[in-house]
DNA sequence: CCATCTTTGTGCACGCGTTCACAAAGGCAT
DNA sequence: ATGCCTTTGTGAACGCGTGCACAAAGATGG
C-alpha cells in the first residue's frame, strides 16, 4: 500500500476504529465481486480469504457495524454491500476536483475506479493557461483563477492535489478556504492544514523506498548466508565522521552495498 | 496516504520497526530539502515539524538506527541523509519494470520521483501488441512475451503492476517466477504471493472512500448540531431486508456505489 | 421437538507503536 | 575549569490493533 493518514489523530469516529474503516473498502470490493457472480451468502472465512485478511479480524470489523450475519450461515452479500456502502457514505455522489493536470492528474481523470465508486469528477483545474479549455478525459481543463467558484458552484468537499510539490501547500489553502474539507494529496510534501480537514497522502516514491529497504535486507541476508560469518553487511562499522565533508568523502569511497553516492536528489 | 503493506506480517527486520521504516523516506525528503538549502544541522524538533511528525517519535525512530545526533546541537544533515539512504538501500540503483502501460503506467513512467531516488525504470511492458515499440517516456514499450527475459537480463527485483485488475495476479506470478521479490501493486486486487515476496498496494479509490467516510461523518455531525436532536442521521433505521432480492432492489435503486461496472482500469 | 453441526460475535491476552518525561551528554560562555 | 543551557536518547506507561478460542445462536435433518 501507499502511505497513510496524516495529522488526524485517529478520531475513532463514532466508535469505528480507523483501522477498520480502512479495511471496509477492501471488503466492499470483494463483496461487489461476489454480488456480480450472484453469490447469495458468504462466510467470514471465505470473504476474509477474498479480501486477504484474517477471518477473526473481519468478524470483529463487522461487529462494529452491527450484527449483520446469521450464525451457521454467514453474511447476506447484497445486504452487506448496502450496509458497508452506507457506512462509508457511498450511497451519495461525491463531486471531486482534481488540481494539477500533468501526467498523473490526467491519469487520475481517466481512472474509471472513481466514477464506479460514487465519486464524480466535477472539474479539472490547472495553473497553466495553455491547458485552459483543453479536453482531458472528455472534460475541459479550467484555470486555477476560477478554483473558488468551481468549488462552491459544485458543492465540492473533496479535492485531489496532483500538482508539483512546490504548489501543493498553496493549492490546499485555496481549496480549504473555498470549502474543501478532505484532501487526497499526491504531491510529495507535507501539507499543513487546520483542524477539521482530513488529508490522506499517496507517495509513489515512498512506497518504492520501503520495498527497497526490505529488498536490501533480503539481499543482505542472502549474502550473509553465502559468505558465512559476514556479520556487518547490514550494519557496517559506525565510521562516524565529524564533518559533513568527511562523511560525504567516506560515503563516496565505499563501493559495496552501502557505498555509492548518497542520494542527493529529492523525490 | 494510500493503502498499506500486505501479507508480510511485520517482520521487524533487524530490529527496525515497520512503522519506523515507513517514516524514514519522509525524514529523508525533509533532510534533502534542508541539504539543498545548505543547512548544516537540524534539531529533532525542527525536523519533526518539517516531516509532520512528533519529535519524540522522530528521536525514537533515529535511535533504532544508532546514535547519530549530538546533544545540545542536533543532527548533522548531510550525515543523516547518508545514513538513512544507506539504511533504505538507496545508495544503490534499483532497476524496476512497469507492467501495464495504460494511463497510469504511462504517468508512472514519466514520474520524475523514481529516477531521483535511486530507482531506474529498466523497461515498460504491456500485453497489447499495438503498444509494442511505441515510445513512452522516451523508452520503447516491450511486449509481455519477453517479460522473463527482460527481468533476468536487467537483474530486476522490483516490479510495478499497473494493469487492469483481471491481469494482475497472473502478471505477479510471472514476475515472481522470473525473479522479482518486491511488487508495488496499483491494480485493485488482492495479490496472493509466496512467502519471501513483499507486496505493497496503492489503491486510489480506497483512499477516496476513506475520505468519504470522514466527510460523511462531518456532514452528519453538522446536520445533527443544526437540527438539534437529530440522532440517527448517521445510523438510519435498520431497514434490515429479509431477502437478498429486497436488499438488491434497494441497492439498485440508487445510482452510485454498488451497481455500476467494476473498476476495470487500475489506479 | 430434539440433537447436531456450522458459523457468528466477542471476551481476553498479547504485542506493537506512541507519547511523556527525564536523566545523561555535550557545547558554550564566563 | 566550572556551571549553565540545550537537546538527545530512552525507560516506562498507555492505548490501539490483532488473533485466539469459545460460548451463544441459529439452521438443518431426523
Coordinates of C-alpha atoms (C1' of nucleotides) in Angstrom, one line a residue:
Chain A
X1 CA 0.0 0.0 0.0
X2 CA 0.9 3.6 -0.3
X3 CA 1.3 5.8 2.7
X4 CA -1.2 6.6 5.3
X5 CA -3.3 9.0 7.1
X6 CA -1.9 12.3 8.2
X7 CA -2.5 14.6 11.1
X8 CA -5.9 13.4 12.1
X9 CA -5.1 11.6 15.4
X10 CA -7.2 8.6 14.8
X11 CA -10.5 10.2 15.8
X12 CA -12.2 6.8 16.3
X13 CA -15.3 8.2 14.6
X14 CA -18.5 7.1 16.3
X15 CA -16.7 4.1 17.7
X16 CA -15.5 2.6 14.5
X17 CA -11.7 2.1 14.7
X18 CA -9.7 3.8 12.0
X19 CA -8.1 0.5 11.1
X20 CA -11.5 -1.0 10.4
X21 CA -12.6 2.0 8.3
X22 CA -9.5 1.5 6.2
X23 CA -10.5 -2.2 5.5
X24 CA -14.1 -1.6 4.7
X25 CA -13.4 -0.6 1.1
X26 CA -11.5 -3.9 0.8
X27 CA -14.5 -5.9 2.0
X28 CA -16.7 -3.9 -0.3
X29 CA -14.7 -4.7 -3.3
X30 CA -14.7 -8.4 -2.5
X31 CA -18.4 -8.3 -1.9
X32 CA -19.1 -6.5 -5.1
X33 CA -17.3 -9.2 -7.0
X34 CA -19.4 -11.9 -5.3
X35 CA -22.5 -9.9 -5.9
X36 CA -21.7 -9.8 -9.6
X37 CA -21.3 -13.6 -9.6
X38 CA -24.8 -13.7 -7.9
X39 CA -23.4 -15.4 -4.8
X40 CA -26.2 -15.0 -2.2
X41 CA -24.3 -15.5 1.0
X42 CA -20.7 -15.8 2.2
X43 CA -19.0 -16.9 5.3
X44 CA -16.5 -14.8 7.2
X45 CA -13.8 -17.4 6.3
X46 CA -14.5 -17.1 2.5
X47 CA -14.8 -13.4 2.5
X48 CA -11.7 -12.9 4.6
X49 CA -9.7 -15.0 2.1
X50 CA -11.0 -12.9 -0.8
X51 CA -10.1 -9.7 1.0
X52 CA -6.7 -11.0 2.1
X53 CA -7.3 -10.7 5.8
X54 CA -7.8 -12.8 8.9
X55 CA -11.4 -14.1 9.4
X56 CA -11.4 -13.1 13.1
X57 CA -10.4 -9.6 12.2
X58 CA -13.1 -9.4 9.6
X59 CA -15.8 -10.6 12.0
X60 CA -14.6 -8.1 14.6
X61 CA -14.7 -5.3 12.0
X62 CA -18.3 -6.2 11.0
X63 CA -19.2 -6.3 14.7
X64 CA -18.5 -2.6 14.9
X65 CA -21.2 -2.0 12.2
X66 CA -23.8 -4.2 13.9
X67 CA -24.9 -7.8 13.8
X68 CA -25.4 -8.4 10.1
X69 CA -24.6 -12.0 9.9
X70 CA -26.5 -15.2 10.5
X71 CA -24.9 -17.8 12.7
X72 CA -24.4 -21.1 10.9
X73 CA -24.9 -19.5 7.6
X74 CA -22.8 -16.4 7.0
X75 CA -23.5 -12.9 5.6
X76 CA -26.0 -11.9 3.0
X77 CA -23.9 -10.4 0.2
X78 CA -26.3 -7.8 -1.1
X79 CA -27.3 -6.7 2.3
X80 CA -23.7 -6.3 3.4
X81 CA -22.8 -4.4 0.3
X82 CA -25.5 -2.0 1.1
X83 CA -24.6 -1.6 4.8
X84 CA -20.9 -1.0 4.1
X85 CA -21.7 1.4 1.3
X86 CA -23.9 3.3 3.6
X87 CA -21.4 3.3 6.3
X88 CA -18.7 4.6 4.0
X89 CA -21.0 7.3 2.7
X90 CA -21.0 5.9 -0.8
X91 CA -24.8 5.9 -1.2
X92 CA -24.4 9.5 -2.2
X93 CA -22.5 11.1 -5.0
X94 CA -19.3 12.9 -4.1
X95 CA -18.1 15.6 -6.5
X96 CA -14.3 15.9 -6.5
X97 CA -12.0 18.2 -8.3
X98 CA -8.5 17.3 -9.5
X99 CA -5.9 20.1 -9.3
X100 CA -2.8 19.8 -11.4
X101 CA -3.4 18.1 -14.8
X102 CA 0.0 16.7 -15.6
X103 CA 0.7 13.1 -16.4
X104 CA -0.6 11.9 -13.1
X105 CA -3.6 14.3 -13.0
X106 CA -4.6 13.2 -16.4
X107 CA -4.3 9.6 -15.5
X108 CA -6.5 10.2 -12.5
X109 CA -9.0 12.0 -14.6
X110 CA -9.2 8.9 -16.8
X111 CA -9.3 6.5 -14.0
X112 CA -12.6 4.6 -14.0
X113 CA -12.4 3.5 -10.4
X114 CA -13.6 6.8 -9.2
X115 CA -16.9 7.0 -11.1
X116 CA -17.7 3.4 -10.3
X117 CA -17.5 4.1 -6.6
X118 CA -19.7 7.1 -6.2
X119 CA -17.1 9.7 -7.0
X120 CA -17.8 12.2 -9.8
X121 CA -15.0 14.3 -11.2
X122 CA -16.6 17.7 -11.2
X123 CA -13.7 19.6 -12.6
X124 CA -10.1 19.5 -13.7
X125 CA -8.0 22.5 -12.7
X126 CA -4.6 23.6 -13.8
X127 CA -2.5 26.7 -13.4
X128 CA -1.1 26.6 -16.9
X129 CA -3.0 29.0 -19.2
X130 CA -2.1 26.9 -22.2
X131 CA -4.1 24.0 -20.7
X132 CA -7.2 26.0 -20.4
X133 CA -10.1 24.6 -22.3
X134 CA -8.0 21.6 -23.5
X135 CA -10.1 18.4 -23.2
X136 CA -8.8 15.7 -20.8
X137 CA -10.9 12.7 -20.2
X138 CA -13.7 14.4 -22.2
X139 CA -13.8 17.4 -19.9
X140 CA -12.3 20.8 -20.5
X141 CA -9.5 21.9 -18.1
X142 CA -10.3 25.0 -16.2
X143 CA -7.9 27.6 -14.9
X144 CA -6.8 28.0 -11.3
X145 CA -8.3 31.5 -11.3
X146 CA -11.7 30.0 -11.2
X147 CA -10.9 27.5 -8.4
X148 CA -13.0 29.1 -5.7
X149 CA -16.1 29.5 -8.0
X150 CA -15.8 25.9 -9.2
X151 CA -15.7 24.5 -5.7
X152 CA -18.6 26.4 -4.4
X153 CA -20.8 26.1 -7.5
X154 CA -20.4 22.3 -7.4
X155 CA -20.5 21.9 -3.7
X156 CA -17.2 20.1 -3.7
X157 CA -15.9 18.9 -0.4
X158 CA -13.1 16.5 -1.6
X159 CA -10.1 17.7 -3.6
X160 CA -7.3 15.8 -5.2
X161 CA -3.9 17.5 -5.5
X162 CA -1.7 16.3 -8.3
X163 CA 0.5 19.4 -8.7
X164 CA 4.2 19.7 -8.3
X165 CA 5.4 19.7 -4.6
X166 CA 6.0 23.4 -4.7
X167 CA 2.4 24.4 -5.4
X168 CA 0.7 21.9 -3.2
X169 CA 0.5 23.9 0.0
X170 CA -0.9 27.0 -1.6
X171 CA -3.4 24.9 -3.6
X172 CA -4.5 23.2 -0.4
X173 CA -5.0 26.5 1.3
X174 CA -7.2 27.8 -1.6
X175 CA -9.2 24.6 -1.7
X176 CA -9.8 24.7 2.1
X177 CA -10.7 28.4 2.0
X178 CA -13.3 27.6 -0.7
X179 CA -14.9 24.9 1.4
X180 CA -12.9 21.7 0.8
X181 CA -12.6 19.6 4.0
X182 CA -10.9 16.4 2.6
X183 CA -7.8 16.2 0.5
X184 CA -6.1 13.4 -1.3
X185 CA -2.5 14.6 -1.8
X186 CA -0.2 13.1 -4.4
X187 CA 2.4 15.9 -4.2
X188 CA 5.5 14.8 -2.2
X189 CA 5.1 17.4 0.5
X190 CA 3.7 17.5 4.0
X191 CA 0.6 19.7 3.9
X192 CA -0.2 21.7 6.9
X193 CA -3.9 22.1 7.3
X194 CA -6.3 23.4 10.0
X195 CA -8.2 21.1 12.3
X196 CA -11.3 19.6 10.8
X197 CA -9.6 19.0 7.5
X198 CA -8.6 15.4 6.6
X199 CA -5.6 14.8 4.5
X200 CA -4.5 11.4 3.1
X201 CA -1.3 11.2 1.1
X202 CA -0.2 8.9 -1.6
X203 CA 3.5 9.0 -2.4
X204 CA 4.8 6.6 -5.0
X205 CA 8.4 7.0 -4.3
X206 CA 8.0 6.4 -0.6
X207 CA 6.3 3.0 -1.4
X208 CA 9.3 2.1 -3.6
X209 CA 11.7 3.1 -0.9
X210 CA 10.0 0.9 1.6
X211 CA 10.2 -2.0 -0.8
X212 CA 13.9 -1.2 -1.4
X213 CA 14.5 -1.5 2.3
X214 CA 13.1 -5.0 2.5
X215 CA 14.8 -5.9 -0.8
X216 CA 18.1 -4.8 0.6
X217 CA 17.5 -6.8 3.7
X218 CA 16.8 -9.9 1.7
X219 CA 20.0 -9.4 -0.3
X220 CA 22.0 -8.9 2.8
X221 CA 20.7 -12.0 4.5
X222 CA 21.3 -14.0 1.4
X223 CA 24.9 -12.6 1.1
X224 CA 25.5 -13.3 4.8
X225 CA 24.2 -16.9 4.4
X226 CA 26.5 -17.4 1.4
X227 CA 29.6 -15.6 2.8
X228 CA 29.3 -17.4 6.1
X229 CA 30.1 -15.1 9.1
X230 CA 29.6 -11.8 7.3
X231 CA 28.0 -10.1 10.2
X232 CA 28.2 -6.4 9.3
X233 CA 26.9 -6.4 5.8
X234 CA 23.8 -4.7 7.0
X235 CA 25.5 -2.7 9.8
X236 CA 28.9 -1.5 8.7
X237 CA 31.3 -0.1 11.3
X238 CA 30.0 3.2 12.6
X239 CA 32.5 5.3 10.8
X240 CA 31.0 8.4 12.4
X241 CA 32.7 11.3 10.6
X242 CA 33.0 14.6 12.4
X243 CA 32.3 16.9 9.5
X244 CA 29.8 16.6 6.7
X245 CA 32.6 16.8 4.2
X246 CA 34.3 13.8 5.8
X247 CA 31.1 11.9 5.8
X248 CA 30.5 12.6 2.2
X249 CA 34.0 11.6 1.3
X250 CA 33.7 8.4 3.2
X251 CA 30.4 7.7 1.5
X252 CA 32.0 8.2 -1.9
X253 CA 34.9 6.0 -1.0
X254 CA 32.8 2.9 -0.4
X255 CA 31.8 0.7 -3.3
X256 CA 29.7 -2.1 -1.7
X257 CA 26.1 -2.3 -0.9
X258 CA 26.3 0.8 1.2
X259 CA 28.9 2.6 -0.9
X260 CA 27.9 4.7 -3.9
X261 CA 27.0 8.3 -3.8
X262 CA 24.4 9.5 -1.3
X263 CA 21.0 10.3 -2.8
X264 CA 21.3 14.0 -3.3
X265 CA 18.2 14.4 -5.5
X266 CA 14.9 14.7 -3.5
X267 CA 11.8 12.9 -4.5
Chain B
X1 CA -1.7 8.1 2.4
X2 CA -2.7 5.3 0.2
X3 CA -3.1 1.9 1.5
X4 CA -0.6 -0.2 3.3
X5 CA 1.6 -3.2 3.5
X6 CA 0.2 -6.6 2.6
X7 CA 0.8 -10.1 3.8
X8 CA 4.2 -9.7 5.2
X9 CA 3.5 -9.9 9.0
X10 CA 5.6 -7.0 10.1
X11 CA 8.9 -8.9 10.1
X12 CA 10.6 -6.3 12.3
X13 CA 13.6 -6.5 10.1
X14 CA 16.8 -6.4 12.1
X15 CA 15.0 -4.7 15.0
X16 CA 13.8 -1.7 13.0
X17 CA 10.0 -1.5 13.4
X18 CA 8.0 -1.4 10.3
X19 CA 6.3 1.8 11.3
X20 CA 9.7 3.4 11.6
X21 CA 10.8 2.1 8.2
X22 CA 7.7 3.7 6.7
X23 CA 8.7 7.1 8.1
X24 CA 12.3 7.1 7.0
X25 CA 11.5 8.2 3.5
X26 CA 9.6 11.1 5.0
X27 CA 12.6 12.2 7.1
X28 CA 14.9 11.7 4.1
X29 CA 12.8 14.0 2.0
X30 CA 12.8 16.7 4.6
X31 CA 16.5 16.3 5.2
X32 CA 17.2 16.5 1.4
X33 CA 15.4 19.8 1.3
X34 CA 17.4 21.1 4.2
X35 CA 20.6 19.9 2.5
X36 CA 19.8 21.8 -0.6
X37 CA 19.4 24.9 1.4
X38 CA 22.8 24.1 2.9
X39 CA 21.5 23.9 6.4
X40 CA 24.3 22.2 8.4
X41 CA 22.4 20.8 11.4
X42 CA 18.8 20.4 12.5
X43 CA 17.2 19.6 15.8
X44 CA 14.7 16.9 16.3
X45 CA 12.0 19.5 16.9
X46 CA 12.6 21.3 13.6
X47 CA 13.0 18.2 11.5
X48 CA 9.9 16.7 13.1
X49 CA 7.9 19.7 12.1
X50 CA 9.2 19.5 8.6
X51 CA 8.3 15.9 8.3
X52 CA 4.9 16.4 10.0
X53 CA 5.5 14.1 13.0
X54 CA 6.1 14.2 16.7
X55 CA 9.6 15.0 17.8
X56 CA 9.7 12.2 20.4
X57 CA 8.7 9.7 17.7
X58 CA 11.4 11.0 15.4
X59 CA 14.1 10.7 18.0
X60 CA 13.0 7.1 18.8
X61 CA 13.0 6.3 15.2
X62 CA 16.5 7.5 14.8
X63 CA 17.6 5.7 17.9
X64 CA 16.8 2.4 16.1
X65 CA 19.4 3.4 13.5
X66 CA 22.1 4.4 16.0
X67 CA 23.2 7.5 17.9
X68 CA 23.6 9.9 15.1
X69 CA 22.8 13.1 17.0
X70 CA 24.8 15.4 19.2
X71 CA 23.2 16.5 22.4
X72 CA 22.7 20.2 22.7
X73 CA 23.1 20.6 19.0
X74 CA 21.0 18.3 16.9
X75 CA 21.7 16.2 13.8
X76 CA 24.2 16.7 11.1
X77 CA 22.0 17.0 8.0
X78 CA 24.4 15.5 5.4
X79 CA 25.5 12.7 7.7
X80 CA 21.9 11.8 8.4
X81 CA 20.9 11.9 4.8
X82 CA 23.7 9.4 4.1
X83 CA 22.8 7.1 7.0
X84 CA 19.1 7.0 6.1
X85 CA 19.8 6.5 2.4
X86 CA 22.1 3.6 3.3
X87 CA 19.6 2.1 5.7
X88 CA 16.9 2.2 3.0
X89 CA 19.2 0.8 0.4
X90 CA 19.1 3.9 -1.8
X91 CA 22.8 4.1 -2.2
X92 CA 22.5 1.6 -4.9
X93 CA 20.5 1.7 -8.1
X94 CA 17.3 -0.4 -8.3
X95 CA 16.1 -1.3 -11.7
X96 CA 12.3 -1.6 -11.9
X97 CA 9.9 -2.6 -14.6
X98 CA 6.5 -1.2 -15.0
X99 CA 3.9 -3.7 -16.4
X100 CA 0.7 -2.3 -17.9
X101 CA 1.3 0.9 -19.8
X102 CA -2.2 2.5 -19.8
X103 CA -2.9 5.9 -18.5
X104 CA -1.4 5.2 -15.1
X105 CA 1.5 3.2 -16.3
X106 CA 2.5 5.9 -18.6
X107 CA 2.1 8.5 -15.9
X108 CA 4.4 6.4 -13.7
X109 CA 6.9 6.0 -16.4
X110 CA 7.0 9.8 -16.7
X111 CA 7.2 10.4 -13.0
X112 CA 10.4 12.0 -12.1
X113 CA 10.3 11.0 -8.4
X114 CA 11.5 7.5 -9.3
X115 CA 14.8 8.3 -11.0
X116 CA 15.6 10.9 -8.5
X117 CA 15.5 8.4 -5.6
X118 CA 17.7 5.7 -6.9
X119 CA 15.1 3.9 -8.9
X120 CA 15.7 3.3 -12.6
X121 CA 12.9 2.3 -14.9
X122 CA 14.6 -0.6 -16.8
X123 CA 11.6 -1.4 -19.0
X124 CA 8.0 -0.8 -19.8
X125 CA 5.9 -3.9 -20.6
X126 CA 2.4 -4.2 -22.0
X127 CA 0.3 -7.0 -23.3
X128 CA -1.1 -5.1 -26.2
X129 CA 0.8 -5.9 -29.4
X130 CA -0.2 -2.5 -30.7
X131 CA 1.8 -0.8 -28.0
X132 CA 5.0 -2.7 -28.9
X133 CA 7.8 -0.4 -29.8
X134 CA 5.8 2.7 -29.1
X135 CA 7.9 5.2 -27.2
X136 CA 6.6 6.2 -23.7
X137 CA 8.7 8.5 -21.6
X138 CA 11.5 8.1 -24.2
X139 CA 11.5 4.4 -23.9
X140 CA 10.0 1.7 -26.3
X141 CA 7.3 -0.4 -24.8
X142 CA 8.1 -4.1 -24.9
X143 CA 5.7 -7.0 -25.1
X144 CA 4.7 -9.2 -22.3
X145 CA 6.1 -12.2 -24.1
X146 CA 9.6 -11.0 -23.3
X147 CA 8.9 -10.4 -19.6
X148 CA 11.0 -13.1 -18.3
X149 CA 14.0 -12.2 -20.4
X150 CA 13.7 -8.6 -19.5
X151 CA 13.6 -9.4 -15.8
X152 CA 16.6 -11.6 -15.8
X153 CA 18.7 -9.6 -18.3
X154 CA 18.3 -6.5 -16.1
X155 CA 18.6 -8.2 -12.8
X156 CA 15.2 -6.7 -11.8
X157 CA 13.9 -7.4 -8.3
X158 CA 11.2 -4.8 -8.0
X159 CA 8.2 -4.8 -10.3
X160 CA 5.3 -2.3 -10.6
X161 CA 1.9 -3.6 -11.7
X162 CA -0.4 -1.1 -13.4
X163 CA -2.5 -3.5 -15.3
X164 CA -6.3 -4.0 -15.1
X165 CA -7.4 -5.9 -12.1
X166 CA -8.0 -9.1 -14.0
X167 CA -4.5 -9.4 -15.3
X168 CA -2.7 -8.5 -12.1
X169 CA -2.5 -11.9 -10.4
X170 CA -1.1 -13.6 -13.5
X171 CA 1.4 -10.8 -14.1
X172 CA 2.6 -11.1 -10.5
X173 CA 3.1 -14.8 -10.9
X174 CA 5.2 -14.3 -14.0
X175 CA 7.2 -11.6 -12.3
X176 CA 7.9 -13.7 -9.3
X177 CA 8.8 -16.7 -11.3
X178 CA 11.3 -14.6 -13.2
X179 CA 13.0 -13.4 -10.0
X180 CA 11.0 -10.4 -8.8
X181 CA 10.7 -10.3 -5.0
X182 CA 9.1 -7.0 -4.4
X183 CA 5.9 -5.7 -6.0
X184 CA 4.2 -2.4 -6.0
X185 CA 0.6 -3.1 -7.0
X186 CA -1.7 -0.5 -8.4
X187 CA -4.4 -2.9 -9.6
X188 CA -7.4 -3.1 -7.3
X189 CA -7.0 -6.7 -6.4
X190 CA -5.6 -8.8 -3.6
X191 CA -2.4 -10.5 -4.9
X192 CA -1.6 -13.8 -3.4
X193 CA 2.1 -14.4 -3.4
X194 CA 4.5 -16.9 -1.8
X195 CA 6.5 -16.2 1.3
X196 CA 9.5 -14.0 0.8
X197 CA 7.8 -11.7 -1.6
X198 CA 6.8 -8.3 -0.5
X199 CA 3.8 -6.6 -1.8
X200 CA 2.7 -3.1 -1.2
X201 CA -0.5 -1.8 -2.7
X202 CA -1.8 1.6 -3.8
X203 CA -5.5 1.9 -4.3
X204 CA -6.7 5.3 -5.2
X205 CA -10.4 4.6 -4.9
X206 CA -9.9 3.2 -1.4
X207 CA -8.2 6.4 -0.3
X208 CA -11.2 8.4 -1.6
X209 CA -13.6 6.0 0.2
X210 CA -11.9 6.6 3.5
X211 CA -12.1 10.3 3.0
X212 CA -15.8 10.0 2.1
X213 CA -16.3 8.1 5.4
X214 CA -14.9 11.0 7.4
X215 CA -16.6 13.5 5.2
X216 CA -20.0 11.9 5.8
X217 CA -19.3 11.9 9.5
X218 CA -18.6 15.6 9.4
X219 CA -21.7 16.3 7.5
X220 CA -23.7 14.1 9.9
X221 CA -22.4 15.9 12.9
X222 CA -23.0 19.3 11.4
X223 CA -26.6 18.3 10.5
X224 CA -27.1 16.9 14.0
X225 CA -25.8 20.1 15.5
X226 CA -28.1 22.2 13.3
X227 CA -31.2 20.0 13.6
X228 CA -31.0 19.7 17.3
X229 CA -32.0 16.3 18.4
X230 CA -31.4 14.5 15.1
X231 CA -29.9 11.4 16.5
X232 CA -30.0 8.9 13.7
X233 CA -28.6 10.9 10.9
X234 CA -25.5 8.7 10.8
X235 CA -27.4 5.5 11.7
X236 CA -30.7 5.4 9.9
X237 CA -33.4 2.9 10.9
X238 CA -32.1 -0.6 10.3
X239 CA -34.4 -1.4 7.5
X240 CA -33.0 -5.0 7.6
X241 CA -34.4 -6.6 4.5
X242 CA -35.2 -10.2 4.8
X243 CA -34.3 -11.4 1.3
X244 CA -31.4 -10.6 -0.8
X245 CA -33.7 -9.5 -3.6
X246 CA -35.2 -6.8 -1.4
X247 CA -31.8 -5.6 -0.5
X248 CA -30.7 -5.7 -4.1
X249 CA -33.7 -3.7 -5.1
X250 CA -32.8 -1.1 -2.6
X251 CA -29.3 -1.1 -3.7
X252 CA -30.1 -1.0 -7.4
X253 CA -32.5 1.9 -6.9
X254 CA -29.5 4.1 -6.1
X255 CA -27.2 5.3 -8.8
X256 CA -23.8 5.2 -7.2
X257 CA -21.6 2.8 -5.4
X258 CA -22.7 -0.8 -5.6
X259 CA -24.3 -1.0 -9.0
X260 CA -22.1 0.0 -11.9
X261 CA -19.3 -1.6 -13.6
X262 CA -16.3 -2.8 -11.7
X263 CA -13.1 -0.9 -11.8
X264 CA -11.5 -2.1 -15.0
X265 CA -8.8 0.5 -15.1
X266 CA -6.3 0.1 -12.3
X267 CA -5.4 3.1 -10.2
Chain C
dC1 C1' -39.4 -31.3 19.1
dC2 C1' -34.7 -32.5 19.8
dA3 C1' -30.0 -33.3 18.6
dT4 C1' -26.3 -32.0 15.9
dC5 C1' -23.5 -29.1 13.2
dT6 C1' -22.0 -24.8 11.4
dT7 C1' -20.7 -20.1 11.9
dT8 C1' -21.1 -15.8 14.2
dG9 C1' -19.9 -12.5 17.8
dT10 C1' -16.8 -11.3 21.5
dG11 C1' -14.0 -11.7 26.0
dC12 C1' -9.3 -11.8 26.7
dA13 C1' -4.5 -11.6 26.3
dC14 C1' -0.6 -10.1 23.9
dG15 C1' 2.4 -7.2 21.3
dC16 C1' 3.4 -3.1 18.6
dG17 C1' 3.5 1.8 18.4
dT18 C1' 3.1 6.3 20.5
dT19 C1' 3.8 9.6 23.9
dC20 C1' 5.6 11.5 28.2
dA21 C1' 9.0 12.9 30.9
dC22 C1' 13.6 12.9 32.5
dA23 C1' 18.4 11.8 33.1
dA24 C1' 22.7 11.9 30.6
dA25 C1' 25.6 14.2 27.4
dG26 C1' 27.7 17.6 25.1
dG27 C1' 28.6 22.7 23.8
dC28 C1' 29.5 27.3 25.2
dA29 C1' 30.3 31.3 27.9
dT30 C1' 32.5 33.1 31.7
Chain D
dA1 C1' 37.8 24.6 34.7
dT2 C1' 33.2 25.1 36.0
dG3 C1' 28.4 25.8 35.6
dC4 C1' 24.5 26.6 32.7
dC5 C1' 21.8 25.6 28.9
dT6 C1' 20.2 23.0 25.1
dT7 C1' 19.0 18.7 23.0
dT8 C1' 19.4 13.9 22.6
dG9 C1' 18.3 9.1 23.8
dT10 C1' 15.4 6.1 26.4
dG11 C1' 12.7 3.9 30.4
dA12 C1' 8.1 3.4 31.3
dA13 C1' 3.1 3.8 30.9
dC14 C1' -0.6 3.7 28.0
dG15 C1' -3.7 2.6 24.2
dC16 C1' -4.9 0.6 19.9
dG17 C1' -5.0 -3.4 16.9
dT18 C1' -4.6 -8.3 16.3
dG19 C1' -5.5 -13.1 17.0
dC20 C1' -7.1 -16.9 19.8
dA21 C1' -10.5 -19.6 21.4
dC22 C1' -15.1 -20.4 22.9
dA23 C1' -19.9 -19.8 24.1
dA24 C1' -24.2 -18.4 22.1
dA25 C1' -27.2 -18.6 18.2
dG26 C1' -29.4 -20.3 14.6
dA27 C1' -30.1 -23.6 10.7
dT28 C1' -30.9 -28.3 9.4
dG29 C1' -32.2 -33.1 9.5
dG30 C1' -34.4 -36.8 11.7

